């Protein structure tokens, strides 16, 4: 099921997660930690299906219908497979599943356990998909605080939540706070996942888009320079490298840097010439240096995405909600993301 989710085949994954839950419930019992782990996976898949706004043509199989009815009944939901399932129906079932899982884990595990943080992360993502950004922020902050305390600042799972907090701050129109979160997420992903990971490069892409939208040309230029280096190392010459060079060229034009614009025009011409030479001889590789004047330098995240202030659990990722008897209760004053220090433009 997890592998199918990674491939975007969420309907197939849903059937497997439901069957996994049924098997584990028979073997381990309904309130066992291993059993509710299957429910967490299922809830995440339902949120992914809701994000895709499923088409009415996607009729579930008989096996999925039976499994879904049983799972929904166990989680206290109505039968979720009355076709077509709307976005809200999918999210409602996921919400009820997360509530059940949180109640079980809060009863069996100590406060601040990573499995509780995982559940809170899923609930934060669900709230974000609903557009309830304030609730999403509360939940994501608490989950991030636990993961940072248990796993460290640069762990990929901590970075995952910082990236989500970046998205939340974009939605709440806090561009500087969003830039801070993306910067910290990217730094952790570079250390934990490496430059070849699509997740790492996706976060960098978000940082670029945000800087471009805000007119932060220096920040956009540095991020684009790093993106060019990563693409050279991971993919070599191709459409993505061309697109990044064109974006970088537009930034240099905005900065009125005629010399840099001229150099990029030459690099783009070299890239086009290399692509043309490759057409008649598709089997022959084209060297990366044919497209770019200089070889890529060693990647240093801090050079392109200015590092934000380190996140301290008690300051920048402070729990903004409390789990009480399996329920999330907001504290009296919602905790907002700590903005990044002003960048020199």
C-alpha positions as CSV (number, residue, x, y, z in Angstrom):
1,X,0.0,0.0,0.0
2,X,2.8,2.4,0.9
3,X,4.6,1.8,-2.4
4,X,1.3,2.3,-4.4
5,X,0.8,5.6,-2.5
6,X,4.3,6.7,-3.5
7,X,3.4,5.9,-7.2
8,X,0.2,7.9,-6.9
9,X,-2.0,4.8,-7.2
10,X,-4.2,5.8,-4.2
11,X,-7.3,3.7,-5.0
12,X,-5.3,0.5,-5.1
13,X,-3.4,1.5,-2.0
14,X,-6.7,2.2,-0.2
15,X,-7.9,-1.4,-0.8
16,X,-4.6,-2.8,0.6
17,X,-4.6,-0.5,3.7
18,X,-8.2,-1.6,4.5
19,X,-7.3,-5.3,4.1
20,X,-4.2,-4.8,6.3
21,X,-6.4,-3.3,9.0
22,X,-8.9,-6.2,8.8
23,X,-6.1,-8.8,9.1
24,X,-4.3,-7.0,12.0
25,X,-7.6,-6.4,13.8
26,X,-8.4,-10.1,13.7
27,X,-4.9,-11.1,14.9
28,X,-4.0,-8.3,17.3
29,X,-7.2,-6.7,18.4
30,X,-8.9,-3.4,17.5
31,X,-6.9,-1.3,20.0
32,X,-3.4,-2.6,19.3
33,X,-0.8,-0.2,18.2
34,X,0.1,-2.2,15.1
35,X,-3.6,-2.3,14.1
36,X,-4.1,1.5,14.3
37,X,-0.9,1.9,12.2
38,X,-2.9,0.5,9.3
39,X,-5.6,3.0,10.0
40,X,-3.1,5.9,9.9
41,X,-1.9,4.7,6.5
42,X,-5.5,4.5,5.3
43,X,-6.4,8.0,6.5
44,X,-3.3,9.4,4.7
45,X,-4.5,7.7,1.5
46,X,-8.0,9.1,1.9
47,X,-6.6,12.6,2.2
48,X,-4.5,12.0,-1.0
49,X,-7.7,10.9,-2.8
50,X,-9.5,14.0,-1.6
51,X,-6.6,16.2,-2.9
52,X,-7.1,14.6,-6.3
53,X,-10.9,15.3,-6.2
54,X,-11.7,11.8,-7.4
55,X,-13.8,11.3,-10.5
56,X,-17.2,9.7,-10.4
57,X,-16.0,7.1,-12.9
58,X,-13.7,5.5,-10.4
59,X,-16.0,2.7,-9.2
60,X,-14.5,0.6,-6.3
61,X,-14.2,-3.1,-6.4
62,X,-16.5,-5.3,-4.4
63,X,-13.6,-6.2,-2.1
64,X,-12.9,-2.5,-1.5
65,X,-16.6,-1.8,-0.8
66,X,-16.8,-4.5,1.8
67,X,-13.5,-3.6,3.4
68,X,-14.4,0.1,3.5
69,X,-17.8,-0.6,5.1
70,X,-16.1,-2.6,7.8
71,X,-13.4,-0.1,8.4
72,X,-15.8,2.8,8.5
73,X,-18.0,1.0,11.0
74,X,-15.0,0.3,13.3
75,X,-13.9,3.9,13.1
76,X,-17.4,5.2,13.8
77,X,-18.0,6.5,10.3
78,X,-20.8,5.7,7.9
79,X,-20.2,3.6,4.8
80,X,-17.7,5.8,2.8
81,X,-18.1,4.0,-0.5
82,X,-21.5,5.2,-1.7
83,X,-20.2,6.1,-5.2
84,X,-19.2,8.8,-6.0
85,X,-17.4,9.7,-2.8
86,X,-17.1,13.4,-2.5
87,X,-14.0,15.2,-1.3
88,X,-15.8,16.0,2.0
89,X,-16.8,12.4,2.5
90,X,-13.2,11.2,2.1
91,X,-11.9,13.9,4.5
92,X,-14.7,13.1,7.0
93,X,-13.8,9.4,7.1
94,X,-10.1,10.3,7.4
95,X,-10.8,12.7,10.3
96,X,-12.8,10.1,12.2
97,X,-10.0,7.6,11.7
98,X,-7.3,10.0,13.0
99,X,-9.5,10.8,16.0
100,X,-9.7,7.0,16.9
101,X,-6.0,6.5,16.3
102,X,-5.0,9.5,18.4
103,X,-7.2,8.3,21.3
104,X,-5.6,4.8,21.2
105,X,-2.0,6.1,21.0
106,X,-2.6,8.8,23.6
107,X,-3.8,6.1,26.0
108,X,-1.0,3.6,25.3
109,X,2.0,5.8,24.7
110,X,3.7,8.5,26.7
111,X,3.3,12.2,25.7
112,X,5.7,13.3,23.0
113,X,5.9,9.9,21.4
114,X,6.8,9.8,17.7
115,X,3.7,7.8,16.8
116,X,1.5,10.5,18.3
117,X,3.5,13.1,16.3
118,X,2.8,11.0,13.1
119,X,-0.9,11.1,13.8
120,X,-0.8,14.9,14.4
121,X,1.1,15.4,11.2
122,X,-1.6,13.5,9.3
123,X,-4.3,15.6,11.0
124,X,-2.4,18.8,10.1
125,X,-2.3,17.8,6.5
126,X,-6.0,17.0,6.5
127,X,-6.8,20.4,8.0
128,X,-4.6,22.0,5.3
129,X,-6.5,20.2,2.6
130,X,-9.8,21.5,4.1
131,X,-8.3,25.0,4.1
132,X,-8.4,25.3,7.9
133,X,-4.9,26.8,8.0
134,X,-5.0,27.9,11.6
135,X,-5.8,24.4,12.8
136,X,-3.2,23.0,10.4
137,X,-0.6,25.3,11.9
138,X,-1.5,24.3,15.5
139,X,-1.1,20.6,14.7
140,X,2.0,20.9,12.6
141,X,3.8,22.9,15.2
142,X,3.2,20.3,17.9
143,X,4.2,17.5,15.6
144,X,7.4,19.4,14.5
145,X,8.3,20.0,18.1
146,X,8.2,16.3,18.9
147,X,10.1,15.2,15.9
148,X,12.8,17.8,16.4
149,X,13.2,16.8,20.0
150,X,13.3,13.1,19.2
151,X,15.0,13.0,15.8
152,X,16.9,16.2,15.5
153,X,16.7,19.3,13.4
154,X,18.0,17.8,10.2
155,X,16.1,14.6,10.1
156,X,13.9,14.2,7.0
157,X,10.8,13.7,9.0
158,X,11.4,16.9,10.8
159,X,12.1,18.6,7.5
160,X,8.8,17.2,6.2
161,X,6.8,19.2,8.8
162,X,8.9,22.3,8.3
163,X,8.0,22.1,4.6
164,X,4.3,21.8,5.5
165,X,4.6,24.8,7.8
166,X,6.1,26.7,4.9
167,X,3.0,25.9,2.8
168,X,0.8,26.9,5.7
169,X,2.5,30.2,6.0
170,X,2.2,30.9,2.3
171,X,-1.6,30.3,2.6
172,X,-1.7,32.6,5.6
173,X,0.2,35.3,3.6
174,X,3.3,35.3,5.8
175,X,6.0,35.1,3.1
176,X,9.0,35.7,5.4
177,X,7.9,33.0,7.8
178,X,7.3,30.7,4.8
179,X,10.8,31.4,3.5
180,X,12.2,30.6,6.9
181,X,10.5,27.2,7.1
182,X,11.4,26.3,3.5
183,X,15.0,27.2,4.2
184,X,15.2,25.0,7.3
185,X,13.3,22.2,5.5
186,X,15.7,22.3,2.6
187,X,18.8,22.3,4.8
188,X,17.5,19.2,6.6
189,X,16.6,17.5,3.3
190,X,20.0,18.2,1.8
191,X,21.6,16.5,4.9
192,X,19.2,13.7,5.3
193,X,18.0,12.9,1.7
194,X,20.6,14.5,-0.5
195,X,20.4,16.6,-3.6
196,X,19.0,13.8,-5.8
197,X,15.8,13.5,-3.8
198,X,12.7,14.9,-5.6
199,X,11.5,16.0,-2.1
200,X,14.7,18.2,-1.7
201,X,14.3,19.8,-5.1
202,X,10.6,20.3,-4.6
203,X,11.2,22.4,-1.5
204,X,13.9,24.4,-3.3
205,X,11.3,25.0,-6.1
206,X,8.9,26.3,-3.5
207,X,11.5,28.7,-2.2
208,X,12.2,29.9,-5.7
209,X,8.6,30.5,-6.5
210,X,8.0,32.4,-3.3
211,X,11.0,34.6,-3.8
212,X,10.0,35.4,-7.4
213,X,6.4,36.2,-6.3
214,X,7.7,38.5,-3.6
215,X,10.2,40.2,-5.9
216,X,13.1,39.1,-3.8
217,X,15.6,39.0,-6.6
218,X,18.7,38.3,-4.6
219,X,17.1,35.4,-2.8
220,X,15.6,34.1,-6.1
221,X,19.0,34.4,-7.8
222,X,20.8,32.4,-5.1
223,X,18.2,29.7,-5.0
224,X,18.1,29.4,-8.8
225,X,21.9,29.2,-8.9
226,X,21.7,26.3,-6.6
227,X,18.9,24.7,-8.5
228,X,21.0,24.9,-11.7
229,X,23.9,23.1,-9.9
230,X,21.6,20.4,-8.5
231,X,20.1,19.8,-11.9
232,X,23.5,19.6,-13.6
233,X,24.6,17.0,-11.1
234,X,21.4,14.9,-11.1
235,X,20.0,15.2,-14.6
236,X,22.6,17.0,-16.8
237,X,21.5,19.0,-19.9
238,X,17.8,18.8,-20.6
239,X,14.5,20.7,-20.5
240,X,14.6,21.3,-16.7
241,X,18.1,22.9,-16.9
242,X,17.0,25.0,-19.8
243,X,14.0,26.3,-17.8
244,X,16.1,27.1,-14.8
245,X,18.7,29.0,-16.8
246,X,15.9,31.0,-18.5
247,X,14.5,31.9,-15.1
248,X,17.9,32.9,-13.8
249,X,18.3,35.0,-16.9
250,X,15.1,36.9,-16.1
251,X,16.4,37.6,-12.6
252,X,19.7,38.9,-14.0
253,X,17.7,41.1,-16.4
254,X,15.7,42.5,-13.4
255,X,19.0,43.2,-11.7
256,X,20.3,44.9,-14.9
257,X,23.3,42.6,-14.9
258,X,24.1,42.7,-18.6
259,X,27.3,40.6,-18.2
260,X,25.5,37.8,-16.5
261,X,22.6,37.9,-19.0
262,X,25.2,37.6,-21.9
263,X,26.8,34.6,-20.2
264,X,23.5,32.9,-19.8
265,X,22.5,33.5,-23.4
266,X,25.7,31.7,-24.4
267,X,25.0,28.8,-22.0
268,X,21.4,28.5,-23.4
269,X,22.8,28.6,-26.9
270,X,25.3,25.8,-26.0
271,X,22.5,23.8,-24.4
272,X,20.4,24.2,-27.6
273,X,23.4,23.1,-29.8
274,X,24.0,20.1,-27.6
275,X,20.4,19.1,-27.9
276,X,20.5,19.5,-31.6
277,X,23.6,17.3,-31.9
278,X,22.0,14.6,-29.8
279,X,19.0,14.3,-32.1
280,X,20.5,12.3,-34.9
281,X,22.6,10.1,-32.5
282,X,20.3,9.5,-29.6
283,X,22.5,6.7,-28.3
284,X,25.5,9.0,-27.7
285,X,25.6,10.8,-24.3
286,X,26.2,14.5,-24.2
287,X,28.6,15.8,-21.6
288,X,27.2,18.2,-19.1
289,X,30.0,20.7,-19.7
290,X,28.7,21.1,-23.3
291,X,25.7,23.0,-22.0
292,X,27.2,25.0,-19.2
293,X,30.3,27.2,-19.3
294,X,31.6,26.1,-15.9
295,X,31.3,22.7,-14.2
296,X,29.0,22.6,-11.2
297,X,30.6,23.5,-7.9
298,X,30.1,21.5,-4.8
299,X,26.6,22.2,-3.5
300,X,26.4,24.3,-0.4
301,X,22.8,24.9,0.7
302,X,23.6,28.0,2.7
303,X,25.0,29.7,-0.4
304,X,21.7,29.6,-2.3
305,X,19.0,29.4,0.2
306,X,19.9,31.7,3.0
307,X,19.8,29.7,6.3
308,X,17.1,30.6,8.7
309,X,17.7,30.8,12.4
310,X,17.9,27.4,13.9
311,X,14.6,26.0,15.1
312,X,14.6,25.5,18.9
313,X,11.7,23.4,20.2
314,X,10.9,25.9,22.9
315,X,10.9,28.9,20.6
316,X,10.4,28.3,16.9
317,X,8.6,25.0,17.0
318,X,6.7,25.3,20.2
319,X,3.7,22.9,20.8
320,X,0.7,25.0,20.0
321,X,-1.9,22.4,21.0
322,X,-2.2,19.8,23.7
323,X,-3.4,16.3,23.5
324,X,-5.9,15.7,26.2
325,X,-7.6,12.3,26.4
326,X,-7.0,11.7,22.7
327,X,-8.3,15.1,21.6
328,X,-6.3,18.1,20.4
329,X,-7.1,21.3,22.3
330,X,-5.7,24.6,21.1
331,X,-4.0,26.8,23.7
332,X,-5.3,30.2,24.5
333,X,-2.9,32.1,22.1
334,X,-2.1,30.3,18.8
335,X,1.6,30.1,18.2
336,X,2.7,31.5,14.8
337,X,5.7,30.5,12.8
338,X,8.8,32.5,13.7
339,X,9.8,34.7,10.7
340,X,13.2,34.5,9.2
341,X,15.7,37.3,9.9
342,X,15.4,40.0,7.2
343,X,17.6,39.0,4.2
344,X,19.9,41.5,2.7
345,X,18.7,42.3,-0.8
